[in-house]
Short mmCIF file of C-alpha atoms in Angstrom, two decimals:
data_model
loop_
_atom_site.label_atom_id
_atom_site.label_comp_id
_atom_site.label_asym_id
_atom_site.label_seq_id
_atom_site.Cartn_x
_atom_site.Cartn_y
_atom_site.Cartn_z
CA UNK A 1 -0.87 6.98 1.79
CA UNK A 2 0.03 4.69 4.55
CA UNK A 3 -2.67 1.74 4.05
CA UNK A 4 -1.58 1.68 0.18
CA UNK A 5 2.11 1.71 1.03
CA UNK A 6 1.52 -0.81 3.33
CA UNK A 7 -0.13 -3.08 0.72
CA UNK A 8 2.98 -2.73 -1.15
CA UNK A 9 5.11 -4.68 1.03
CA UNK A 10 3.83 -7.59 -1.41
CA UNK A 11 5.19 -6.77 -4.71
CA UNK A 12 4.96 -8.61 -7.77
CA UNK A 13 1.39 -9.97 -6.93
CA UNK A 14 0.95 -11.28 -10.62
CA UNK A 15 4.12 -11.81 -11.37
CA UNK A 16 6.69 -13.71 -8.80
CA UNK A 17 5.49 -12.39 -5.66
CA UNK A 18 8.02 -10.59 -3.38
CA UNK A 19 7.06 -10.46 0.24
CA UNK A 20 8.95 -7.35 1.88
CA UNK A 21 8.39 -8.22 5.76
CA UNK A 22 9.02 -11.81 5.42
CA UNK A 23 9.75 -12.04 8.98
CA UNK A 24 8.49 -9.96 12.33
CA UNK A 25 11.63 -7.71 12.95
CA UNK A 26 11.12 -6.41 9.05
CA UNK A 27 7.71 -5.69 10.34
CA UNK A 28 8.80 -3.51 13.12
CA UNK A 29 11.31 -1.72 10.85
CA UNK A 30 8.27 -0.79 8.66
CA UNK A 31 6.21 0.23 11.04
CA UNK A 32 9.03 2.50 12.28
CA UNK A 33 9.85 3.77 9.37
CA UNK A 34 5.93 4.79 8.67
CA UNK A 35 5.41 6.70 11.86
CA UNK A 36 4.02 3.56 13.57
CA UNK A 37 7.09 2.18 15.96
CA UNK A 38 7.09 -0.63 18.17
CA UNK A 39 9.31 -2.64 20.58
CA UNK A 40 8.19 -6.03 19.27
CA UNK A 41 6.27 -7.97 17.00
CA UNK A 42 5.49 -11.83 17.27
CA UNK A 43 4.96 -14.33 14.05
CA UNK A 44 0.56 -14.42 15.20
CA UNK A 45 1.25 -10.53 15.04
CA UNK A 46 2.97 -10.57 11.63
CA UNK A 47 0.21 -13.10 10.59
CA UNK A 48 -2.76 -10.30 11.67
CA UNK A 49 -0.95 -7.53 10.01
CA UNK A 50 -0.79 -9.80 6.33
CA UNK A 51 -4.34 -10.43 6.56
CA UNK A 52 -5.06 -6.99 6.85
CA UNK A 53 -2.35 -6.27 4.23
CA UNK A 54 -4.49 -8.42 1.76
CA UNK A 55 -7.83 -7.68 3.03
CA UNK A 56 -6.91 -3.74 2.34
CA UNK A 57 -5.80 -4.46 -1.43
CA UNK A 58 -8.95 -7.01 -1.91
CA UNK A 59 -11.22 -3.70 -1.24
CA UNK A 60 -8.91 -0.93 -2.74
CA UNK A 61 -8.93 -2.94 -5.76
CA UNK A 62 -12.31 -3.52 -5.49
CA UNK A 63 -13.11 0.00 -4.92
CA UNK A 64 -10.62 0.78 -7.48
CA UNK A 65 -12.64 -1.20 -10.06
CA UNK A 66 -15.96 0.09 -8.41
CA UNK A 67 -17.23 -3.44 -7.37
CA UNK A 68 -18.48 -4.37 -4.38
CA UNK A 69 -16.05 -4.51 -1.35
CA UNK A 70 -15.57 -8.15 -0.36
CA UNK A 71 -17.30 -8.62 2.85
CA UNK A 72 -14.41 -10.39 4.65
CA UNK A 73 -12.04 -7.86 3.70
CA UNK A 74 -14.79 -5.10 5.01
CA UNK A 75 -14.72 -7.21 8.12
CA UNK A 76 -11.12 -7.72 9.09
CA UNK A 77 -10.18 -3.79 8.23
CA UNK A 78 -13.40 -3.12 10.78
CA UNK A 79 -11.80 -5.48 13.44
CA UNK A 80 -8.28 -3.75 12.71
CA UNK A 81 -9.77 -0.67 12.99
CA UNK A 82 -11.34 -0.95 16.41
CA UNK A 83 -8.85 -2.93 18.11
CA UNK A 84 -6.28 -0.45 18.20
CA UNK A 85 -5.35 2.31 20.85
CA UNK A 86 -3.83 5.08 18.88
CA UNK A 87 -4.58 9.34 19.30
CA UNK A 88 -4.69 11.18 16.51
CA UNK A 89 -1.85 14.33 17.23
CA UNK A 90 -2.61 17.62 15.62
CA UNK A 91 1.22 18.92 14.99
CA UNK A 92 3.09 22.52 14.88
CA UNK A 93 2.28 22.79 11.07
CA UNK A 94 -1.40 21.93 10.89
CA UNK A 95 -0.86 18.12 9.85
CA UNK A 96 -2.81 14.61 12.00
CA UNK A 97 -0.32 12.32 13.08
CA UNK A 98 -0.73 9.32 14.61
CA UNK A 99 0.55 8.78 18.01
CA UNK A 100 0.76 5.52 20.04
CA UNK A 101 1.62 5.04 23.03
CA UNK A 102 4.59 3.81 25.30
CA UNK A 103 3.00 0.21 26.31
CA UNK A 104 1.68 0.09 22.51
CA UNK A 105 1.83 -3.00 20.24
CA UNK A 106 1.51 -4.22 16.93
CA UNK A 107 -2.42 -4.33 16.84
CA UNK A 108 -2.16 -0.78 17.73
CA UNK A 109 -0.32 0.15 14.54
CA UNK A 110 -2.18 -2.36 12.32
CA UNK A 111 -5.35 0.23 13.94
CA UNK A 112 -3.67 2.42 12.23
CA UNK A 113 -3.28 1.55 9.05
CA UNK A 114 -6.82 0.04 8.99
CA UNK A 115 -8.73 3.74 9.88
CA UNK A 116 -6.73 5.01 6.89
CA UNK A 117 -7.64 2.36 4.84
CA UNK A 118 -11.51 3.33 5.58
CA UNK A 119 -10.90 6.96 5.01
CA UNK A 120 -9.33 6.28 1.60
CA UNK A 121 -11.91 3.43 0.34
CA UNK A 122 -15.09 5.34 1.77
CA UNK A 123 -13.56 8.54 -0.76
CA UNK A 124 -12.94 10.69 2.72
CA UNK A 125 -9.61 12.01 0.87
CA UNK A 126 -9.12 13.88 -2.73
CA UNK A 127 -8.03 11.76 -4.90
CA UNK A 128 -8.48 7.91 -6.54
CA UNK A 129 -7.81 4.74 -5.99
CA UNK A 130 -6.29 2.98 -8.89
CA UNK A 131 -4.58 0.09 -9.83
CA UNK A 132 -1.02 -0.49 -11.36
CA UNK A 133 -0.49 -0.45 -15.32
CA UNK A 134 1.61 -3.15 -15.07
CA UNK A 135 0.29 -6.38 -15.56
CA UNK A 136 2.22 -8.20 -13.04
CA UNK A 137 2.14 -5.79 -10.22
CA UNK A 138 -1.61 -4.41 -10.34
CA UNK A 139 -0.87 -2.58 -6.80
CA UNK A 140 -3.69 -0.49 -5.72
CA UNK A 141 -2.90 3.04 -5.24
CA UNK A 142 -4.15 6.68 -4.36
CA UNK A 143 -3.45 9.12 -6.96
CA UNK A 144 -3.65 12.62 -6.14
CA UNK A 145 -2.07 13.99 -9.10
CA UNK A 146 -3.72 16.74 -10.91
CA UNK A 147 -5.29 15.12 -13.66
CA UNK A 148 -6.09 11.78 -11.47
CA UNK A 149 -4.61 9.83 -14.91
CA UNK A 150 -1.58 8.43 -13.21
CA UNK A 151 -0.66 4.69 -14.25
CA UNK A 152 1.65 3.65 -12.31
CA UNK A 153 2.27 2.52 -8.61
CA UNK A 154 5.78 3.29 -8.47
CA UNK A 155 7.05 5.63 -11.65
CA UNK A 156 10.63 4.23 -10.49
CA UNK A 157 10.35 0.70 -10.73
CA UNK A 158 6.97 -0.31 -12.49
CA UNK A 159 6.50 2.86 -14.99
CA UNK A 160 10.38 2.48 -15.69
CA UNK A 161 10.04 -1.02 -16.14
CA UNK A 162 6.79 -0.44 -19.18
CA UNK A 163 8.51 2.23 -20.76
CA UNK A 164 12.01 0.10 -20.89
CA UNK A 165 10.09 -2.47 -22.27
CA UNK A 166 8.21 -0.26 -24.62
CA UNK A 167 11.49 1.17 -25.60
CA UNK A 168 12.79 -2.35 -26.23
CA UNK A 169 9.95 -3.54 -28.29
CA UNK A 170 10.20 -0.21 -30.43
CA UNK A 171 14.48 -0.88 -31.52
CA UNK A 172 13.36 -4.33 -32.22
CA UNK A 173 10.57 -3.20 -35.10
CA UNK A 174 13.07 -0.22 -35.70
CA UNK A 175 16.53 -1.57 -36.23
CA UNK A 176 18.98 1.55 -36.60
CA UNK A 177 20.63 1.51 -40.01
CA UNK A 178 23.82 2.57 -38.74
CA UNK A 179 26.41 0.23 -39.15
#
């Protein structure tokens, strides 16, 4: 899901924090790597897309935990959402894709990213929001596996990193008497 895997270029939100577009070309290479690419991005750009960034994880968590959505986060996803100039493209195999156009800009993506942050929180799309098992990620996420009992954000780095640690913790109670 875009607006989740957006959300996810801050990592580590309990933990040490690790900001993934730290500066405004790592936000264009994002953005073009999502579908969403644009010639340029300016630091008051960047700035607009991390508020959306954390307004979009303050309500998926909040949906996730089914509390109230935090009225400023409801508020700067709207704005997002209705700034934007971006078509929605049916393609050859049946699938919406975004489109933007030629003179298009950064609040045009961030548009984007905010409508599918509405469809996901408002429960448009099958599946859940949850949030991360581990306790210093807690990423939201959409999980559209079968049973809807998925745990982690990322099976390769945050379920990897439990069940490492799990592993650990079990040799340590269970020394091997091999020797």
């Amino acid at each position: 899901m875009l607006a989740t895997s957006f959300t996810a270029t801050l990592t580590e939100r309990r933990g040490d924090a690790v900001e993934r577009v730290p500066t405004p070309q790592r936000l264009v290479d994002w953005l073009a790597l999502n579908g969403l690419a644009v010639d340029s991005c300016t630091t008051a750009q960047l700035d607009l897309a991390r508020e959306l960034r954390e307004a979009i994880h303050a309500a998926a968590t909040a949906a996730a935990t089914h509390d109230a959505l935090p009225a400023a986060a409801v508020r700067v996803i709207n704005d997002r959402s209705v700034q934007g100039r971006a078509a929605a493209i049916l393609t050859p195999e049946g699938e919406r894709r975004w489109e933007l156009g030629s003179a298009s800009g950064v609040e045009d993506a961030l548009s984007v990213i905010a409508a599918d942050a509405i469809s996901i929180i408002a429960g448009e799309r099958d599946g859940r929001l949850a949030l991360c098992a581990s306790p210093t990620c807690q990423a939201a996420f959409f999980d559209t596996s079968q049973s809807r009992t998925r745990r982690w954000c990322d099976m390769n780095t945050c379920g990897n990193r439990q069940k490492k640690a799990r592993f650990n913790a079990n040799r340590g109670k269970n020394p091997s008497s091999s020797g």
